[in-house]
PDB file of C-alpha atoms in Angstrom:
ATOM      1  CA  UNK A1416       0.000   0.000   0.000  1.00  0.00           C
ATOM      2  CA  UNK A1417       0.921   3.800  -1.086  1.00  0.00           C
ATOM      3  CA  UNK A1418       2.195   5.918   2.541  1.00  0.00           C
ATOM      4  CA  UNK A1419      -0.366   8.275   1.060  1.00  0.00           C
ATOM      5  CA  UNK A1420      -3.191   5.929   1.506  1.00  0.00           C
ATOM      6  CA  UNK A1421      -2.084   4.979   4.928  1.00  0.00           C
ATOM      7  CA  UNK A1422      -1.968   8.400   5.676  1.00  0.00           C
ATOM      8  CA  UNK A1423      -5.583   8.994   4.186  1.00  0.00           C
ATOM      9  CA  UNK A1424      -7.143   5.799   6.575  1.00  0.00           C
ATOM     10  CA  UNK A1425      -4.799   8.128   9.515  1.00  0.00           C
ATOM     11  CA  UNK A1426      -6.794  10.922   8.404  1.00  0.00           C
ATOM     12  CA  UNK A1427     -10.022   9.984   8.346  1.00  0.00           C
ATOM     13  CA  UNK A1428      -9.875   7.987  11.632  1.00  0.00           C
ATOM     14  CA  UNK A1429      -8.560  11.235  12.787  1.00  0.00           C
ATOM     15  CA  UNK A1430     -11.710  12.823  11.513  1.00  0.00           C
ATOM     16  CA  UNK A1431     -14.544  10.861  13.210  1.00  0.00           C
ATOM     17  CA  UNK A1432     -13.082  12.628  16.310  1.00  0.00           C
ATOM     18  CA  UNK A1433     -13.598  15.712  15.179  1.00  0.00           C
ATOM     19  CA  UNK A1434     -17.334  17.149  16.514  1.00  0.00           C
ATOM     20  CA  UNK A1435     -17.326  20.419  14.806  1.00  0.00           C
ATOM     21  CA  UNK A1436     -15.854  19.387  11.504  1.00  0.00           C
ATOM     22  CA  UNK A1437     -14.131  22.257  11.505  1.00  0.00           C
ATOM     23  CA  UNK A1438     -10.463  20.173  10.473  1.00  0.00           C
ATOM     24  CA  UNK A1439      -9.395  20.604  14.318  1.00  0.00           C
ATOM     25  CA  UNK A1440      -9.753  17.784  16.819  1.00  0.00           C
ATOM     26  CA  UNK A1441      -9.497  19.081  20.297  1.00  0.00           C
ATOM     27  CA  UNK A1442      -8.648  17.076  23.162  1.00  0.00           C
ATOM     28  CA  UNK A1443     -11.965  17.231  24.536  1.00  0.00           C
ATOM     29  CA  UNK A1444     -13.865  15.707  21.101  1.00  0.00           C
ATOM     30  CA  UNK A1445     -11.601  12.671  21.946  1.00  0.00           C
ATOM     31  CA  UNK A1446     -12.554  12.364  25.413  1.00  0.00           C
ATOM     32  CA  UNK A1447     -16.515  12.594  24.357  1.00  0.00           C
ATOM     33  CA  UNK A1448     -15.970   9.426  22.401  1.00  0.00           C
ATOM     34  CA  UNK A1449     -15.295   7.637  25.386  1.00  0.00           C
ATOM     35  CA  UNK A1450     -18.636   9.006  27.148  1.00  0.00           C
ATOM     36  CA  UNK A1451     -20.894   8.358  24.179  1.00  0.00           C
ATOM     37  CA  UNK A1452     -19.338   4.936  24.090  1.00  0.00           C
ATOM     38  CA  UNK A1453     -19.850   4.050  27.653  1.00  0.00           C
ATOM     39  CA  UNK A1454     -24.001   5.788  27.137  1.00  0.00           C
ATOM     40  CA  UNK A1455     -24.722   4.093  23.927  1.00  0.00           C
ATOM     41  CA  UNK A1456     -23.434   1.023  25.261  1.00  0.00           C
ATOM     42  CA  UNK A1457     -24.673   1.341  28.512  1.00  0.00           C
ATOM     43  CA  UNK A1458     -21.532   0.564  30.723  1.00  0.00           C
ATOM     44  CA  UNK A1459     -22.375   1.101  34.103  1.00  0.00           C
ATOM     45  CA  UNK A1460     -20.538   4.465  34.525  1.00  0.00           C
ATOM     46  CA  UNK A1461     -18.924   4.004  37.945  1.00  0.00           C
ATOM     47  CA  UNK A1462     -17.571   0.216  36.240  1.00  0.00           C
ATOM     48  CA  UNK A1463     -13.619  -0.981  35.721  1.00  0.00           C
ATOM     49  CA  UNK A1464     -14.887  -1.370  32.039  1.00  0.00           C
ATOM     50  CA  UNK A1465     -15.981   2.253  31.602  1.00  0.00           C
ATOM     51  CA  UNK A1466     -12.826   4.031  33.346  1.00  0.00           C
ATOM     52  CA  UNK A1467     -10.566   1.591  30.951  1.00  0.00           C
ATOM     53  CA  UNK A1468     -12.707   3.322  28.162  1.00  0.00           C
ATOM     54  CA  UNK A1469     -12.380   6.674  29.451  1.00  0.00           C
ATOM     55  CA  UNK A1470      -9.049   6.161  30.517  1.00  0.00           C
ATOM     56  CA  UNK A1471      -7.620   4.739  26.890  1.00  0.00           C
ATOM     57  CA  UNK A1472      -9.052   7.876  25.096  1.00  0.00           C
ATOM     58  CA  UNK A1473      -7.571  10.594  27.347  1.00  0.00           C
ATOM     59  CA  UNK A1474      -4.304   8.775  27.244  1.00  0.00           C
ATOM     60  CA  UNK A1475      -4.550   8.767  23.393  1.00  0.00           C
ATOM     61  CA  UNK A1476      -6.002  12.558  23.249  1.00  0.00           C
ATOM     62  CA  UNK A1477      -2.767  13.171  25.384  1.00  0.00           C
ATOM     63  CA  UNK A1478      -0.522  11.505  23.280  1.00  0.00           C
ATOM     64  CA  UNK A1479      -2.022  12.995  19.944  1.00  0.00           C
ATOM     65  CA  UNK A1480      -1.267  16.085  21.579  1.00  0.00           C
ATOM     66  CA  UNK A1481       2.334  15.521  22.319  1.00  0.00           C
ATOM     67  CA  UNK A1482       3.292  14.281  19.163  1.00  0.00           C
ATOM     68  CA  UNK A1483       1.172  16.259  16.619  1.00  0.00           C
ATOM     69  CA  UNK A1484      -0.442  19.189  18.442  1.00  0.00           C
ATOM     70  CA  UNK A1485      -0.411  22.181  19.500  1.00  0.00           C
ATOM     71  CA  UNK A1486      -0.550  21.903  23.616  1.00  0.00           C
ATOM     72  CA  UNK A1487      -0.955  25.508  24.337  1.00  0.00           C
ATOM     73  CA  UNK A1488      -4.209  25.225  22.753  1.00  0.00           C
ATOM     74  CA  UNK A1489      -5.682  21.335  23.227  1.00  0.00           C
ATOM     75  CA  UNK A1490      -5.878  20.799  19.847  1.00  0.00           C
ATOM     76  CA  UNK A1491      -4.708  19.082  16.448  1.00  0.00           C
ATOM     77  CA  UNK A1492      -5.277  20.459  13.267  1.00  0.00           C
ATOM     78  CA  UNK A1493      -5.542  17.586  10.429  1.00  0.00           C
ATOM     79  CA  UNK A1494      -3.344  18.952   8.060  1.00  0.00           C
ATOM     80  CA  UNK A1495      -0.258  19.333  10.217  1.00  0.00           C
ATOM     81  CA  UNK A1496      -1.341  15.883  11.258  1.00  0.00           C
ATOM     82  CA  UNK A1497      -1.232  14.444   8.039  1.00  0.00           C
ATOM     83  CA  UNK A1498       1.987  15.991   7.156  1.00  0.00           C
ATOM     84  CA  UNK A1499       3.744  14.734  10.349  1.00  0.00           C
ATOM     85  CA  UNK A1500       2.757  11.488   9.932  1.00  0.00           C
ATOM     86  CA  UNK A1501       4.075  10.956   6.065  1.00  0.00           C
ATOM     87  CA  UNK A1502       7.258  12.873   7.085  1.00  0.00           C
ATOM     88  CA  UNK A1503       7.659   9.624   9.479  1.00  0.00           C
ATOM     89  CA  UNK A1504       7.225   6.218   9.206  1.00  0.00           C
ATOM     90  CA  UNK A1505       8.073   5.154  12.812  1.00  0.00           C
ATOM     91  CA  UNK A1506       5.666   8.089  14.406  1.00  0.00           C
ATOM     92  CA  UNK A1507       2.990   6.422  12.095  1.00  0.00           C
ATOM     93  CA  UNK A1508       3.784   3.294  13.229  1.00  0.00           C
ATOM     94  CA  UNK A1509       3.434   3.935  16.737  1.00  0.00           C
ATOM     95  CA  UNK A1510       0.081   6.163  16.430  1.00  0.00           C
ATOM     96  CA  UNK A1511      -1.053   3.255  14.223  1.00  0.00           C
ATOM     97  CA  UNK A1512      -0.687   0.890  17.222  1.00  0.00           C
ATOM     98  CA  UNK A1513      -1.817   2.687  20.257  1.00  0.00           C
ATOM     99  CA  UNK A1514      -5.182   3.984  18.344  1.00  0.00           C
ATOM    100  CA  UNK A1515      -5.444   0.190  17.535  1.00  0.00           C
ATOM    101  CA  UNK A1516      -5.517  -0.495  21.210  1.00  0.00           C
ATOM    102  CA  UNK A1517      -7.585   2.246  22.244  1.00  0.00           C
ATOM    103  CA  UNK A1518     -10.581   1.259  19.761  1.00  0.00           C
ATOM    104  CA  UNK A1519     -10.035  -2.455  20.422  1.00  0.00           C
ATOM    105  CA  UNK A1520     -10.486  -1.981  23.903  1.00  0.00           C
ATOM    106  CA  UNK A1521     -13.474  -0.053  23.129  1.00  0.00           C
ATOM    107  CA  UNK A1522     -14.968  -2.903  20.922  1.00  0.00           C
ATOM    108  CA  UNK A1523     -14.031  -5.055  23.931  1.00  0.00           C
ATOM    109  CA  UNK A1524     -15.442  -3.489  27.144  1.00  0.00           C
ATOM    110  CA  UNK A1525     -18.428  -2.093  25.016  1.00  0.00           C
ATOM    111  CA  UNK A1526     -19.570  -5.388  23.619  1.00  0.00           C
ATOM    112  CA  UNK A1527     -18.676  -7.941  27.035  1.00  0.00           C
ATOM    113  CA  UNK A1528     -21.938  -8.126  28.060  1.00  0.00           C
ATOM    114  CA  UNK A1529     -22.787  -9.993  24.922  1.00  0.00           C
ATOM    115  CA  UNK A1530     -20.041 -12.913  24.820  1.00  0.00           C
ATOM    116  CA  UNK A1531     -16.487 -13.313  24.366  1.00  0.00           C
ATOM    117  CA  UNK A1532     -17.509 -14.064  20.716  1.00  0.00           C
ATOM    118  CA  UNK A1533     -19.823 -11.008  18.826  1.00  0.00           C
ATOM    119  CA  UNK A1534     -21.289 -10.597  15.426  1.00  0.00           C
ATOM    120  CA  UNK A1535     -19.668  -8.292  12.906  1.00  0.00           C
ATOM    121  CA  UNK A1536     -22.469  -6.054  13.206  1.00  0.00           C
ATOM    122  CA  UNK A1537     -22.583  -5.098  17.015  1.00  0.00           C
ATOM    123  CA  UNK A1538     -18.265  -3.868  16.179  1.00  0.00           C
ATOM    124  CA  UNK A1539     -20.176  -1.808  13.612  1.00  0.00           C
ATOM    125  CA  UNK A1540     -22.374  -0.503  16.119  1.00  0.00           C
ATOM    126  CA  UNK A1541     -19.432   0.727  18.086  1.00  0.00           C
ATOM    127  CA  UNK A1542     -17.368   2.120  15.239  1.00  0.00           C
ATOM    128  CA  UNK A1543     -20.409   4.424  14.400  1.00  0.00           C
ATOM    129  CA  UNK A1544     -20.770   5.515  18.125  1.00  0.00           C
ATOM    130  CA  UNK A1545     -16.894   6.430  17.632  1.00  0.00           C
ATOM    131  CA  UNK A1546     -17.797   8.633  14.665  1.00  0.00           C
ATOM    132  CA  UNK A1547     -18.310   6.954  11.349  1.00  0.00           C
ATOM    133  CA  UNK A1548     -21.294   8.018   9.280  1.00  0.00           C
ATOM    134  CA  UNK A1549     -24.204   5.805  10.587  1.00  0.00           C
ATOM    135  CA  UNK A1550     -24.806   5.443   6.411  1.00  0.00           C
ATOM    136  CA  UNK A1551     -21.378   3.641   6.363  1.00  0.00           C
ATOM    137  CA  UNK A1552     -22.362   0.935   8.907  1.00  0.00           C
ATOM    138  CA  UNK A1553     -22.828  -1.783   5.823  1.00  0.00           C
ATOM    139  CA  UNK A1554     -19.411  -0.764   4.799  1.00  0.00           C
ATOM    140  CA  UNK A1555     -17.863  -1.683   7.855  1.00  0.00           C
ATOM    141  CA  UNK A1556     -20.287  -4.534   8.871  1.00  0.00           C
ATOM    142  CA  UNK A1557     -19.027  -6.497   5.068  1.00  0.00           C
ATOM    143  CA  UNK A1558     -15.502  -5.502   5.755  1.00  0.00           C
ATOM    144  CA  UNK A1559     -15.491  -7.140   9.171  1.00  0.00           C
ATOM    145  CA  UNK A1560     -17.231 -10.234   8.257  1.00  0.00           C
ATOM    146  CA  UNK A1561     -14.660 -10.935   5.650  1.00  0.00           C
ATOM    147  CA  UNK A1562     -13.407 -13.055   8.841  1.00  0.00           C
ATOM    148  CA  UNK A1563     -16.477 -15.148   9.165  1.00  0.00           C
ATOM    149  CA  UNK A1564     -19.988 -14.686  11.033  1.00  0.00           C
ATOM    150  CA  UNK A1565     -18.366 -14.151  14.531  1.00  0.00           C
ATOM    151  CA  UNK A1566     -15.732 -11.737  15.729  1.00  0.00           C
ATOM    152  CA  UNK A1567     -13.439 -12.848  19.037  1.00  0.00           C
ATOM    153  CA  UNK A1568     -13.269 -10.248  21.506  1.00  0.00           C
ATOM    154  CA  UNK A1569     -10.003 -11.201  23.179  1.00  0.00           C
ATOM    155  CA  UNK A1570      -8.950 -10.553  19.154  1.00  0.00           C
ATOM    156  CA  UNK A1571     -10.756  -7.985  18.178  1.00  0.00           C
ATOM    157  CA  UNK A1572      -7.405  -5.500  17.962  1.00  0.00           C
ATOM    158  CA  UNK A1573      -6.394  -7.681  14.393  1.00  0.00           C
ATOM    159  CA  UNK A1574      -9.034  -5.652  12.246  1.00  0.00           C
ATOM    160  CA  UNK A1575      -7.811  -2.027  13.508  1.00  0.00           C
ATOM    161  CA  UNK A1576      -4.088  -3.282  13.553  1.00  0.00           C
ATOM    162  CA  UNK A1577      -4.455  -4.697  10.135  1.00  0.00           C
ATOM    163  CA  UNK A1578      -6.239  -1.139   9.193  1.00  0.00           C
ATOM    164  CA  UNK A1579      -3.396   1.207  10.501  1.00  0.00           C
ATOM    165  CA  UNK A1580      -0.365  -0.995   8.752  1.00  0.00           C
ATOM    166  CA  UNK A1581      -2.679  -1.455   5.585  1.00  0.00           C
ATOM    167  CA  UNK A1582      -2.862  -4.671   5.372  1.00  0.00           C
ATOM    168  CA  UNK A1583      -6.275  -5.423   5.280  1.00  0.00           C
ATOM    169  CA  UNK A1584     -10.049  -3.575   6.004  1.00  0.00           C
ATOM    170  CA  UNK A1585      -9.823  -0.780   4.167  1.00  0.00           C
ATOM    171  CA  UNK A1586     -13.385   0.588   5.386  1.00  0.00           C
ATOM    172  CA  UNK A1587     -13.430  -0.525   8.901  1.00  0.00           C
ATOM    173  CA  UNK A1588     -14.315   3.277   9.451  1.00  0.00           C
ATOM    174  CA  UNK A1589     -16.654   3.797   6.430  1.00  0.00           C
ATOM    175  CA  UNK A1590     -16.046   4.894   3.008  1.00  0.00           C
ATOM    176  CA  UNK A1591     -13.230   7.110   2.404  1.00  0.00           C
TER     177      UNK A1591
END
């Protein structure tokens, strides 16, 4: 795969964070992912489960800050974004993996009540509540059940780690 594909599935994960669609994720749009998760999914709010889920997207809103932001003012504009992250590999790499983790985990705690093995279509549900277009849920539902019928949770990070090294589910967040 092109780095300028990569960059584009970077970009528009990047994106579904972004409330206002102004081009600017702030650190608070990343931390309201974790509350609509934890509402639309019901986690008991005072639960291990929904402080992992809180806790994973402030730690990734932090790190997105460090690495590509601008800390005076919360925020990361997508263009600077983009550019940092096809100036270098290794910085893609890493944001590849830890946003991997972060929406795994989300997938995981999110979807526990149902069984440690889920359809393709309840992930779906929880990659809209993180910010695809609800349209796109199809889309992600056929590229998830390329698998089979049922998704592991204790695997669930291979579709968003295969996603952020290209190497497979190219609209795990929607269409481009």
């Amino acid at each position: 795969m092109a780095d300028g594909d990569l960059v584009g599935r970077f970009a528009r994960r990047l994106r579904l964070f972004d409330s206002n669609a102004d081009g600017i994720v702030r650190r608070r749009d990343v931390v309201a992912v974790a509350e609509r998760l934890v509402r639309a999914f019901r986690v008991d709010g005072q639960s291990i489960g929904a402080e992992r889920i809180r806790t994973a997207y402030e730690m990734l809103s932090l790190s997105m800050l460090a690495d590509f932001g601008d800390l005076a003012r919360d925020e990361v504009a997508v263009p600077g974004f983009t550019a940092a992250l096809a100036a270098d590999p290794a910085r893609m790499a890493g944001l590849g993996r830890r946003i991997a983790r972060t929406d795994a985990l989300a997938v995981r705690e999110c979807l526990a009540p149902i069984g440690d093995a889920v359809k393709a279509e309840h992930v779906a549900e929880v990659i809209v509540v993180l910010g695809a277009h609800p349209g796109h849920q199809p889309v992600i539902q056929q590229a998830l059940e390329r698998d089979g019928a049922l998704i592991r949770l204790a695997t669930a990070i291979r579709p968003f780690a295969d996603h952020f090294t290209g190497s497979g589910y190219p609209a795990l967040y929607g269409r481009p």
